[in-house]
mmCIF file of C-alpha atoms in Angstrom:
data_model
loop_
_atom_site.group_PDB
_atom_site.id
_atom_site.type_symbol
_atom_site.label_atom_id
_atom_site.label_comp_id
_atom_site.label_asym_id
_atom_site.label_seq_id
_atom_site.Cartn_x
_atom_site.Cartn_y
_atom_site.Cartn_z
ATOM 1 C CA MET A 23 112.092 -34.683 111.192
ATOM 2 C CA GLY A 24 114.598 -32.185 109.528
ATOM 3 C CA GLU A 25 113.984 -28.548 109.132
ATOM 4 C CA ARG A 26 113.081 -28.772 105.579
ATOM 5 C CA GLU A 27 110.598 -31.577 106.104
ATOM 6 C CA THR A 28 108.876 -29.390 108.899
ATOM 7 C CA ALA A 29 108.910 -26.449 106.648
ATOM 8 C CA GLU A 30 107.180 -28.448 103.842
ATOM 9 C CA GLU A 31 104.164 -28.873 105.967
ATOM 10 C CA TYR A 32 103.201 -25.357 105.364
ATOM 11 C CA LEU A 33 103.396 -25.528 101.484
ATOM 12 C CA GLU A 34 100.208 -27.236 101.050
ATOM 13 C CA GLY A 35 98.815 -26.399 97.578
ATOM 14 C CA TYR A 36 101.893 -24.454 96.613
ATOM 15 C CA ALA A 37 103.347 -26.675 93.853
ATOM 16 C CA GLY A 38 99.704 -26.983 92.471
ATOM 17 C CA VAL A 39 99.183 -23.256 92.084
ATOM 18 C CA LEU A 40 102.593 -22.876 90.384
ATOM 19 C CA THR A 41 101.751 -25.368 87.884
ATOM 20 C CA ALA A 42 98.244 -23.929 87.182
ATOM 21 C CA VAL A 43 99.688 -20.422 86.876
ATOM 22 C CA CYS A 44 102.452 -21.493 84.572
ATOM 23 C CA SER A 45 100.050 -23.349 82.335
ATOM 24 C CA THR A 46 97.597 -20.346 81.934
ATOM 25 C CA GLY A 47 100.010 -17.432 82.480
ATOM 26 C CA ARG A 48 97.560 -15.792 85.021
ATOM 27 C CA ARG A 49 98.450 -14.082 88.327
ATOM 28 C CA LEU A 50 97.463 -15.546 91.707
ATOM 29 C CA THR A 51 94.144 -15.040 92.855
ATOM 30 C CA ARG A 52 93.128 -13.009 95.951
ATOM 31 C CA GLU A 53 91.909 -16.407 97.639
ATOM 32 C CA GLU A 54 95.343 -18.050 96.711
ATOM 33 C CA LEU A 55 97.277 -15.152 98.229
ATOM 34 C CA GLU A 56 95.171 -15.160 101.309
ATOM 35 C CA ALA A 57 95.829 -18.929 101.763
ATOM 36 C CA PHE A 58 99.522 -18.496 101.530
ATOM 37 C CA ARG A 59 99.372 -15.574 104.132
ATOM 38 C CA TYR A 60 97.425 -18.142 106.409
ATOM 39 C CA GLN A 61 99.998 -20.671 106.008
ATOM 40 C CA GLY A 62 102.769 -18.124 106.854
ATOM 41 C CA GLU A 63 101.055 -17.314 110.045
ATOM 42 C CA ARG A 64 100.717 -20.915 110.995
ATOM 43 C CA ALA A 65 104.258 -21.522 110.325
ATOM 44 C CA ALA A 66 105.128 -18.485 112.440
ATOM 45 C CA GLU A 67 103.049 -19.642 115.452
ATOM 46 C CA ALA A 68 104.737 -23.171 115.069
ATOM 47 C CA GLY A 69 107.995 -21.330 115.581
ATOM 48 C CA ILE A 70 109.655 -22.003 112.134
ATOM 49 C CA GLY A 71 112.058 -19.426 110.820
ATOM 50 C CA LEU A 72 111.431 -17.528 107.675
ATOM 51 C CA ARG A 73 114.730 -18.622 106.159
ATOM 52 C CA ALA A 74 113.824 -22.297 106.368
ATOM 53 C CA LEU A 75 110.510 -21.637 104.853
ATOM 54 C CA VAL A 76 111.812 -19.499 101.973
ATOM 55 C CA ARG A 77 114.314 -22.352 101.111
ATOM 56 C CA ALA A 78 111.471 -24.750 101.182
ATOM 57 C CA HIS A 79 109.515 -22.602 98.736
ATOM 58 C CA LEU A 80 112.490 -22.252 96.394
ATOM 59 C CA ALA A 81 113.147 -25.986 96.353
ATOM 60 C CA ALA A 82 109.376 -26.729 95.546
ATOM 61 C CA ALA A 83 109.798 -24.178 92.658
ATOM 62 C CA ARG A 84 112.871 -25.977 91.390
ATOM 63 C CA GLU A 85 110.910 -29.274 91.197
ATOM 64 C CA THR A 86 107.953 -27.622 89.523
ATOM 65 C CA HIS A 87 110.431 -26.013 87.093
ATOM 66 C CA ALA A 88 111.943 -29.372 85.925
ATOM 67 C CA GLY A 89 108.641 -30.264 84.450
ATOM 68 C CA LEU A 90 107.778 -27.087 82.641
ATOM 69 C CA PRO A 91 108.384 -26.107 78.979
ATOM 70 C CA ARG A 92 110.771 -23.085 78.639
ATOM 71 C CA PRO A 93 108.308 -20.408 77.798
ATOM 72 C CA SER A 94 106.746 -20.972 81.287
ATOM 73 C CA HIS A 95 109.776 -19.976 83.237
ATOM 74 C CA ASP A 96 108.981 -16.392 83.411
ATOM 75 C CA HIS A 97 105.404 -17.087 84.705
ATOM 76 C CA LEU A 98 106.984 -19.367 87.404
ATOM 77 C CA LEU A 99 109.177 -16.634 88.753
ATOM 78 C CA ALA A 100 106.449 -14.172 88.864
ATOM 79 C CA ALA A 101 104.215 -16.820 90.598
ATOM 80 C CA VAL A 102 107.078 -17.715 93.245
ATOM 81 C CA GLU A 103 107.463 -13.972 93.718
ATOM 82 C CA GLN A 104 103.827 -13.439 94.625
ATOM 83 C CA ALA A 105 103.453 -16.552 96.646
ATOM 84 C CA VAL A 106 106.592 -16.026 98.728
ATOM 85 C CA ASP A 107 105.678 -12.387 99.313
ATOM 86 C CA ALA A 108 102.237 -13.226 100.588
ATOM 87 C CA PHE A 109 103.707 -16.144 102.671
ATOM 88 C CA ALA A 110 106.292 -13.891 104.341
ATOM 89 C CA GLU A 111 103.587 -11.145 104.926
ATOM 90 C CA GLY A 112 101.611 -13.690 106.897
ATOM 91 C CA HIS A 113 104.542 -14.863 108.781
ATOM 92 C CA GLU A 114 105.601 -11.296 109.720
ATOM 93 C CA ARG A 115 101.995 -10.363 110.639
ATOM 94 C CA ALA A 116 101.939 -13.312 113.119
ATOM 95 C CA GLN A 117 105.374 -12.385 114.411
ATOM 96 C CA ARG A 118 104.235 -8.789 115.110
ATOM 97 C CA LEU A 119 100.996 -10.014 116.918
ATOM 98 C CA ALA A 120 103.080 -12.360 118.980
ATOM 99 C CA VAL A 121 105.441 -9.518 119.996
ATOM 100 C CA ARG A 122 102.473 -7.191 120.896
ATOM 101 C CA GLN A 123 101.057 -10.006 123.033
ATOM 102 C CA GLU A 124 104.262 -10.551 124.670
ATOM 103 C CA GLU A 125 104.621 -6.930 125.491
ATOM 104 C CA ALA A 126 101.117 -6.753 126.793
ATOM 105 C CA PHE A 127 101.848 -9.848 128.930
ATOM 106 C CA ARG A 128 105.060 -8.263 130.232
ATOM 107 C CA ARG A 129 103.353 -4.899 130.914
ATOM 108 C CA GLU A 130 100.647 -6.599 132.869
ATOM 109 C CA PHE A 131 102.978 -8.508 134.807
ATOM 110 C CA ILE A 132 105.008 -5.343 135.512
ATOM 111 C CA ASP A 133 101.950 -3.410 136.783
ATOM 112 C CA ASP A 134 100.905 -6.482 138.894
ATOM 113 C CA LEU A 135 104.302 -6.890 140.429
ATOM 114 C CA LEU A 136 104.889 -3.119 141.293
ATOM 115 C CA TYR A 137 101.278 -2.745 142.651
ATOM 116 C CA GLY A 138 100.716 -6.241 144.255
ATOM 117 C CA ARG A 139 97.298 -6.566 142.564
ATOM 118 C CA SER A 140 97.673 -10.090 141.640
ATOM 119 C CA ASP A 141 97.693 -13.466 143.596
ATOM 120 C CA LEU A 142 101.148 -13.704 145.016
ATOM 121 C CA GLY A 143 101.316 -17.349 144.197
ATOM 122 C CA ARG A 144 100.450 -16.828 140.504
ATOM 123 C CA LEU A 145 102.561 -13.782 140.319
ATOM 124 C CA ALA A 146 105.513 -15.752 141.578
ATOM 125 C CA GLU A 147 104.951 -18.331 138.654
ATOM 126 C CA ARG A 148 104.663 -15.630 136.119
ATOM 127 C CA ALA A 149 107.943 -13.930 137.492
ATOM 128 C CA GLU A 150 110.011 -16.996 136.658
ATOM 129 C CA ARG A 151 109.323 -16.361 132.801
ATOM 130 C CA PHE A 152 111.082 -13.117 133.239
ATOM 131 C CA GLY A 153 113.965 -14.642 135.338
ATOM 132 C CA LEU A 154 112.875 -13.528 138.821
ATOM 133 C CA LEU A 155 112.522 -15.823 141.758
ATOM 134 C CA LEU A 156 110.128 -13.987 144.070
ATOM 135 C CA SER A 157 110.926 -16.543 146.902
ATOM 136 C CA HIS A 158 114.026 -14.679 147.461
ATOM 137 C CA ALA A 159 114.590 -10.958 148.605
ATOM 138 C CA HIS A 160 114.896 -8.246 146.108
ATOM 139 C CA ALA A 161 115.653 -4.599 146.015
ATOM 140 C CA VAL A 162 114.216 -1.872 143.562
ATOM 141 C CA ALA A 163 115.945 1.143 142.132
ATOM 142 C CA VAL A 164 113.960 3.841 140.492
ATOM 143 C CA ALA A 165 115.553 6.511 138.282
ATOM 144 C CA GLN A 166 113.920 9.711 136.848
ATOM 145 C CA GLY A 167 115.189 12.488 134.724
ATOM 146 C CA ALA A 168 114.166 15.726 133.085
ATOM 147 C CA GLU A 169 111.778 13.831 130.652
ATOM 148 C CA PRO A 170 109.724 10.647 130.881
ATOM 149 C CA TYR A 171 111.194 7.334 129.520
ATOM 150 C CA GLY A 172 109.606 4.384 128.044
ATOM 151 C CA ASP A 173 110.722 0.708 127.107
ATOM 152 C CA GLY A 174 111.881 1.593 123.778
ATOM 153 C CA PHE A 175 113.686 4.610 124.446
ATOM 154 C CA ALA A 176 117.339 4.921 123.599
ATOM 155 C CA VAL A 177 118.184 5.616 127.233
ATOM 156 C CA THR A 178 116.527 2.222 128.319
ATOM 157 C CA ARG A 179 118.253 0.398 125.744
ATOM 158 C CA THR A 180 121.613 1.871 126.645
ATOM 159 C CA ILE A 181 121.192 1.006 130.456
ATOM 160 C CA GLU A 182 119.942 -2.597 129.606
ATOM 161 C CA ALA A 183 122.858 -3.261 127.251
ATOM 162 C CA SER A 184 125.363 -1.994 129.909
ATOM 163 C CA LEU A 185 123.680 -4.258 132.538
ATOM 164 C CA VAL A 186 123.894 -7.206 130.388
ATOM 165 C CA ALA A 187 127.352 -6.572 129.305
ATOM 166 C CA ARG A 188 128.442 -6.421 133.062
ATOM 167 C CA PHE A 189 126.318 -9.062 134.675
ATOM 168 C CA GLY A 190 124.776 -11.222 131.953
ATOM 169 C CA ASP A 191 121.919 -13.228 133.161
ATOM 170 C CA ARG A 192 121.668 -12.454 136.900
ATOM 171 C CA ARG A 193 117.946 -12.406 137.250
ATOM 172 C CA ILE A 194 117.602 -8.699 136.705
ATOM 173 C CA LEU A 195 114.458 -7.047 135.500
ATOM 174 C CA LEU A 196 114.700 -3.607 133.849
ATOM 175 C CA THR A 197 111.534 -1.847 132.964
ATOM 176 C CA THR A 198 109.786 1.590 132.956
ATOM 177 C CA LYS A 199 106.734 2.738 134.716
ATOM 178 C CA ASP A 200 105.149 6.124 134.664
ATOM 179 C CA GLY A 201 108.114 7.647 132.775
ATOM 180 C CA ARG A 202 110.675 6.274 135.222
ATOM 181 C CA LEU A 203 113.411 3.715 134.712
ATOM 182 C CA ILE A 204 113.065 0.734 137.251
ATOM 183 C CA CYS A 205 115.488 -1.985 137.910
ATOM 184 C CA VAL A 206 114.604 -5.073 140.114
ATOM 185 C CA ALA A 207 117.624 -7.112 141.308
ATOM 186 C CA PRO A 208 118.296 -9.842 143.873
ATOM 187 C CA ALA A 209 119.119 -8.411 147.245
ATOM 188 C CA ASP A 210 122.441 -10.435 147.554
ATOM 189 C CA GLU A 211 123.933 -8.601 144.543
ATOM 190 C CA PRO A 212 123.819 -4.793 145.441
ATOM 191 C CA GLU A 213 126.373 -4.107 142.753
ATOM 192 C CA VAL A 214 123.683 -4.419 140.234
ATOM 193 C CA LEU A 215 121.498 -1.450 141.448
ATOM 194 C CA ALA A 216 124.816 0.390 142.151
ATOM 195 C CA HIS A 217 125.808 0.023 138.390
ATOM 196 C CA PHE A 218 122.256 0.824 137.377
ATOM 197 C CA ALA A 219 122.342 4.008 139.311
ATOM 198 C CA LYS A 220 125.489 4.988 137.739
ATOM 199 C CA GLN A 221 124.447 4.231 134.258
ATOM 200 C CA ALA A 222 121.003 5.961 134.806
ATOM 201 C CA TYR A 223 122.441 9.125 136.232
ATOM 202 C CA ALA A 224 124.729 9.495 133.203
ATOM 203 C CA ALA A 225 122.058 8.413 130.549
ATOM 204 C CA THR A 226 119.289 10.807 132.045
ATOM 205 C CA ASP A 227 121.898 13.640 132.007
ATOM 206 C CA GLY A 228 122.092 14.129 135.683
ATOM 207 C CA GLY A 229 118.831 12.400 136.726
ATOM 208 C CA GLN A 230 118.322 11.139 140.292
ATOM 209 C CA VAL A 231 118.089 7.524 141.364
ATOM 210 C CA ALA A 232 116.444 6.159 144.641
ATOM 211 C CA ILE A 233 117.077 2.736 145.923
ATOM 212 C CA GLY A 234 114.750 0.970 148.200
ATOM 213 C CA ARG A 235 115.617 -1.420 150.933
ATOM 214 C CA SER A 236 115.680 -5.178 150.222
ATOM 215 C CA HIS A 237 112.536 -7.323 151.233
ATOM 216 C CA PRO A 238 111.733 -10.978 150.811
ATOM 217 C CA GLY A 239 108.885 -12.529 148.843
ATOM 218 C CA ALA A 240 106.589 -11.148 145.971
ATOM 219 C CA GLY A 241 105.338 -8.352 148.268
ATOM 220 C CA GLY A 242 108.971 -7.392 148.976
ATOM 221 C CA VAL A 243 109.291 -6.023 145.489
ATOM 222 C CA VAL A 244 106.299 -3.789 145.903
ATOM 223 C CA HIS A 245 107.489 -2.625 149.346
ATOM 224 C CA SER A 246 110.995 -1.684 147.927
ATOM 225 C CA TYR A 247 109.550 0.001 144.903
ATOM 226 C CA GLU A 248 107.201 2.102 147.105
ATOM 227 C CA GLU A 249 110.330 3.090 149.321
ATOM 228 C CA ALA A 250 112.205 4.177 146.260
ATOM 229 C CA LEU A 251 109.197 6.346 144.920
ATOM 230 C CA ASN A 252 108.704 7.915 148.327
ATOM 231 C CA ALA A 253 112.636 8.697 148.489
ATOM 232 C CA LEU A 254 112.186 10.595 145.147
ATOM 233 C CA ASP A 255 109.217 12.393 146.542
ATOM 234 C CA LEU A 256 111.050 13.199 149.808
ATOM 235 C CA ALA A 257 113.989 14.591 147.774
ATOM 236 C CA ALA A 258 111.835 16.982 145.897
ATOM 237 C CA ARG A 259 110.154 18.125 149.116
ATOM 238 C CA MET A 260 113.371 18.481 151.161
ATOM 239 C CA ASP A 261 115.463 19.744 148.127
ATOM 240 C CA LEU A 262 117.880 16.742 148.512
ATOM 241 C CA ASN A 263 120.194 16.901 145.532
ATOM 242 C CA ASP A 264 122.202 13.891 145.842
ATOM 243 C CA PRO A 265 122.260 11.783 142.648
ATOM 244 C CA VAL A 266 121.575 8.569 144.533
ATOM 245 C CA LEU A 267 119.393 8.225 147.376
ATOM 246 C CA HIS A 268 119.108 5.084 149.671
ATOM 247 C CA ALA A 269 115.730 4.777 151.494
ATOM 248 C CA ALA A 270 117.411 3.294 154.328
ATOM 249 C CA ASP A 271 119.133 6.551 154.991
ATOM 250 C CA LEU A 272 115.841 8.543 154.827
ATOM 251 C CA LEU A 273 113.880 6.642 157.522
ATOM 252 C CA VAL A 274 113.688 9.487 160.039
ATOM 253 C CA TYR A 275 111.549 11.471 157.709
ATOM 254 C CA PRO A 276 108.556 9.035 157.529
ATOM 255 C CA VAL A 277 108.944 8.834 161.250
ATOM 256 C CA LEU A 278 108.705 12.552 161.793
ATOM 257 C CA THR A 279 105.569 12.750 159.596
ATOM 258 C CA ARG A 280 103.800 9.573 160.846
ATOM 259 C CA ASP A 281 101.626 11.879 163.152
ATOM 260 C CA ARG A 282 101.046 14.643 160.741
ATOM 261 C CA GLN A 283 98.795 16.564 163.103
ATOM 262 C CA ALA A 284 101.412 16.665 165.835
ATOM 263 C CA MET A 285 104.048 17.845 163.322
ATOM 264 C CA ALA A 286 101.773 20.498 161.934
ATOM 265 C CA ASP A 287 101.248 21.727 165.416
ATOM 266 C CA LEU A 288 104.950 21.881 165.890
ATOM 267 C CA VAL A 289 105.433 24.024 162.920
ATOM 268 C CA ARG A 290 102.689 26.453 163.703
ATOM 269 C CA SER A 291 103.825 26.735 167.271
ATOM 270 C CA VAL A 292 107.601 27.175 166.602
ATOM 271 C CA LEU A 293 107.712 28.764 163.182
ATOM 272 C CA GLY A 294 104.319 30.614 162.954
ATOM 273 C CA PRO A 295 105.809 33.874 164.365
ATOM 274 C CA LEU A 296 108.021 34.160 161.290
ATOM 275 C CA HIS A 297 105.179 35.411 159.451
ATOM 276 C CA GLN A 298 105.646 38.799 161.274
ATOM 277 C CA ALA A 299 108.709 39.273 159.476
ATOM 278 C CA ARG A 300 108.892 41.818 156.681
ATOM 279 C CA GLY A 301 108.737 39.545 153.407
ATOM 280 C CA GLY A 302 106.900 36.788 155.224
ATOM 281 C CA ALA A 303 108.144 33.597 156.643
ATOM 282 C CA GLN A 304 109.673 31.971 153.700
ATOM 283 C CA PRO A 305 113.077 34.008 153.611
ATOM 284 C CA LEU A 306 113.705 33.215 157.348
ATOM 285 C CA LEU A 307 112.697 29.661 156.835
ATOM 286 C CA ASP A 308 115.166 29.301 153.966
ATOM 287 C CA THR A 309 117.806 30.891 156.306
ATOM 288 C CA LEU A 310 117.277 28.240 158.839
ATOM 289 C CA ALA A 311 117.192 25.534 156.180
ATOM 290 C CA ALA A 312 120.638 26.651 154.978
ATOM 291 C CA TYR A 313 122.031 26.973 158.409
ATOM 292 C CA PHE A 314 121.179 23.582 159.451
ATOM 293 C CA ASP A 315 122.088 22.011 156.130
ATOM 294 C CA THR A 316 125.524 23.372 156.527
ATOM 295 C CA GLY A 317 126.012 22.046 159.940
ATOM 296 C CA CYS A 318 125.307 25.416 161.619
ATOM 297 C CA VAL A 319 128.267 27.116 160.061
ATOM 298 C CA THR A 320 127.183 30.729 159.401
ATOM 299 C CA ALA A 321 129.692 31.646 156.997
ATOM 300 C CA GLN A 322 128.988 28.607 154.825
ATOM 301 C CA ALA A 323 125.179 29.082 155.067
ATOM 302 C CA ALA A 324 125.747 32.631 154.052
ATOM 303 C CA ARG A 325 127.493 31.737 150.902
ATOM 304 C CA ARG A 326 124.811 29.269 150.044
ATOM 305 C CA LEU A 327 122.157 32.064 150.170
ATOM 306 C CA ASN A 328 124.483 34.705 148.533
ATOM 307 C CA LEU A 329 124.386 36.864 151.806
ATOM 308 C CA SER A 330 127.103 38.334 153.681
ATOM 309 C CA VAL A 331 127.974 36.933 156.968
ATOM 310 C CA ARG A 332 126.584 40.074 158.774
ATOM 311 C CA ALA A 333 123.259 39.840 156.997
ATOM 312 C CA MET A 334 122.948 36.012 157.917
ATOM 313 C CA THR A 335 123.712 36.863 161.414
ATOM 314 C CA TYR A 336 121.171 39.659 161.470
ATOM 315 C CA ARG A 337 118.687 36.969 160.136
ATOM 316 C CA LEU A 338 119.476 34.327 162.698
ATOM 317 C CA ASP A 339 119.165 37.039 165.382
ATOM 318 C CA ARG A 340 115.803 38.056 163.884
ATOM 319 C CA ILE A 341 114.639 34.436 164.050
ATOM 320 C CA HIS A 342 115.606 34.214 167.600
ATOM 321 C CA ARG A 343 113.707 37.295 168.591
ATOM 322 C CA LEU A 344 110.585 36.261 166.771
ATOM 323 C CA THR A 345 110.433 32.598 167.840
ATOM 324 C CA GLY A 346 112.057 32.822 171.180
ATOM 325 C CA SER A 347 114.272 29.903 170.076
ATOM 326 C CA ASP A 348 118.094 30.552 169.631
ATOM 327 C CA PRO A 349 119.396 28.549 166.527
ATOM 328 C CA GLY A 350 122.935 28.548 168.110
ATOM 329 C CA ASP A 351 121.597 26.810 171.426
ATOM 330 C CA PRO A 352 122.192 23.051 171.191
ATOM 331 C CA VAL A 353 118.876 22.473 172.980
ATOM 332 C CA GLN A 354 116.788 24.987 171.274
ATOM 333 C CA ARG A 355 118.310 24.123 167.976
ATOM 334 C CA TYR A 356 117.010 20.593 167.875
ATOM 335 C CA THR A 357 113.331 21.926 168.246
ATOM 336 C CA LEU A 358 113.836 24.542 165.499
ATOM 337 C CA GLN A 359 115.550 22.085 163.119
ATOM 338 C CA THR A 360 112.786 19.427 163.653
ATOM 339 C CA ALA A 361 110.256 22.149 162.914
ATOM 340 C CA VAL A 362 112.046 23.185 159.656
ATOM 341 C CA VAL A 363 112.105 19.587 158.512
ATOM 342 C CA GLY A 364 108.368 19.343 159.264
ATOM 343 C CA ALA A 365 107.786 22.527 157.257
ATOM 344 C CA ARG A 366 109.609 21.325 154.357
ATOM 345 C CA LEU A 367 107.728 17.853 154.398
ATOM 346 C CA LEU A 368 104.331 19.592 154.883
ATOM 347 C CA ASP A 369 105.107 22.322 152.233
ATOM 348 C CA TRP A 370 104.809 25.233 154.741
ATOM 349 C CA PRO A 371 104.228 28.116 154.554
ATOM 350 C CA SER A 372 102.746 27.480 150.913
ATOM 351 C CA GLU A 373 100.331 25.227 152.375
ATOM 352 C CA ARG A 374 97.935 26.189 155.404
ATOM 353 C CA LEU A 375 98.175 23.945 158.281
#
């Protein structure tokens, strides 16, 4: 069956209404307009394009026109305008509803995928609709910027266009969640997430991207997503300013805090005496953090803190006297550095331990 014949199925009563209107000069009734809107909705649900439907309406109008007396032509044009407008309104209404339903389905799938709240077998079936094969391993990258982002934002569209232009249909899922940009990609194509990270960093004007490790199965997406989120949270706690963070490079931190009570005891025991310093513990804690972050190079650490080398040396000596541990001694340095990492992770001294 041709496109025209298919479209004509949804013109029921149209020719009769045109003839009646032309013979009386009246306008279409409310019931007739609503009937045309309903036919437009049905046609949209059947997947028939509006162009084909308008052509069918015009063709039917021409056939009606041939049998009308000339004075009725203006009435015919007015009736066609009303009928086609009502039909198109119904067609567009159905299209908008379909888009909203598709968006709701997609959002529900994203939520279930990232939080693992659905049956994994059913989730895998739904994933195929969005181009993901959850039987394979995937990795997840999460980007955040100074402001939250949604699916319809210009930033999101820009990144999506770049991914499609570069990789085409590579079973990539780009979405947003809680104001962050999220990209799910097959584990054997790391260049996808690398490109996403580059584009997201630029589009968010210097945001930060975290990439989780690859994991197999439907549950692997959740695992990788949580690793990426934890990496971003860790970056905030540890003042890590790298534009791209790899969860695989940060595994030592979860290990250190796995026994939170033991870490809290270490921080209190090693760094607690810093409270005795004038100005409290925070300035000396910042001193240790800068010293260790710069590879224990006093001059470089001093520049980071906007101090003179002499002032930096004085602070390190003060830390030695208060804690009994020498930051310059390789053995004692390890204990101090671990305690500093623990203090950052536990937000000490702001939080009581």
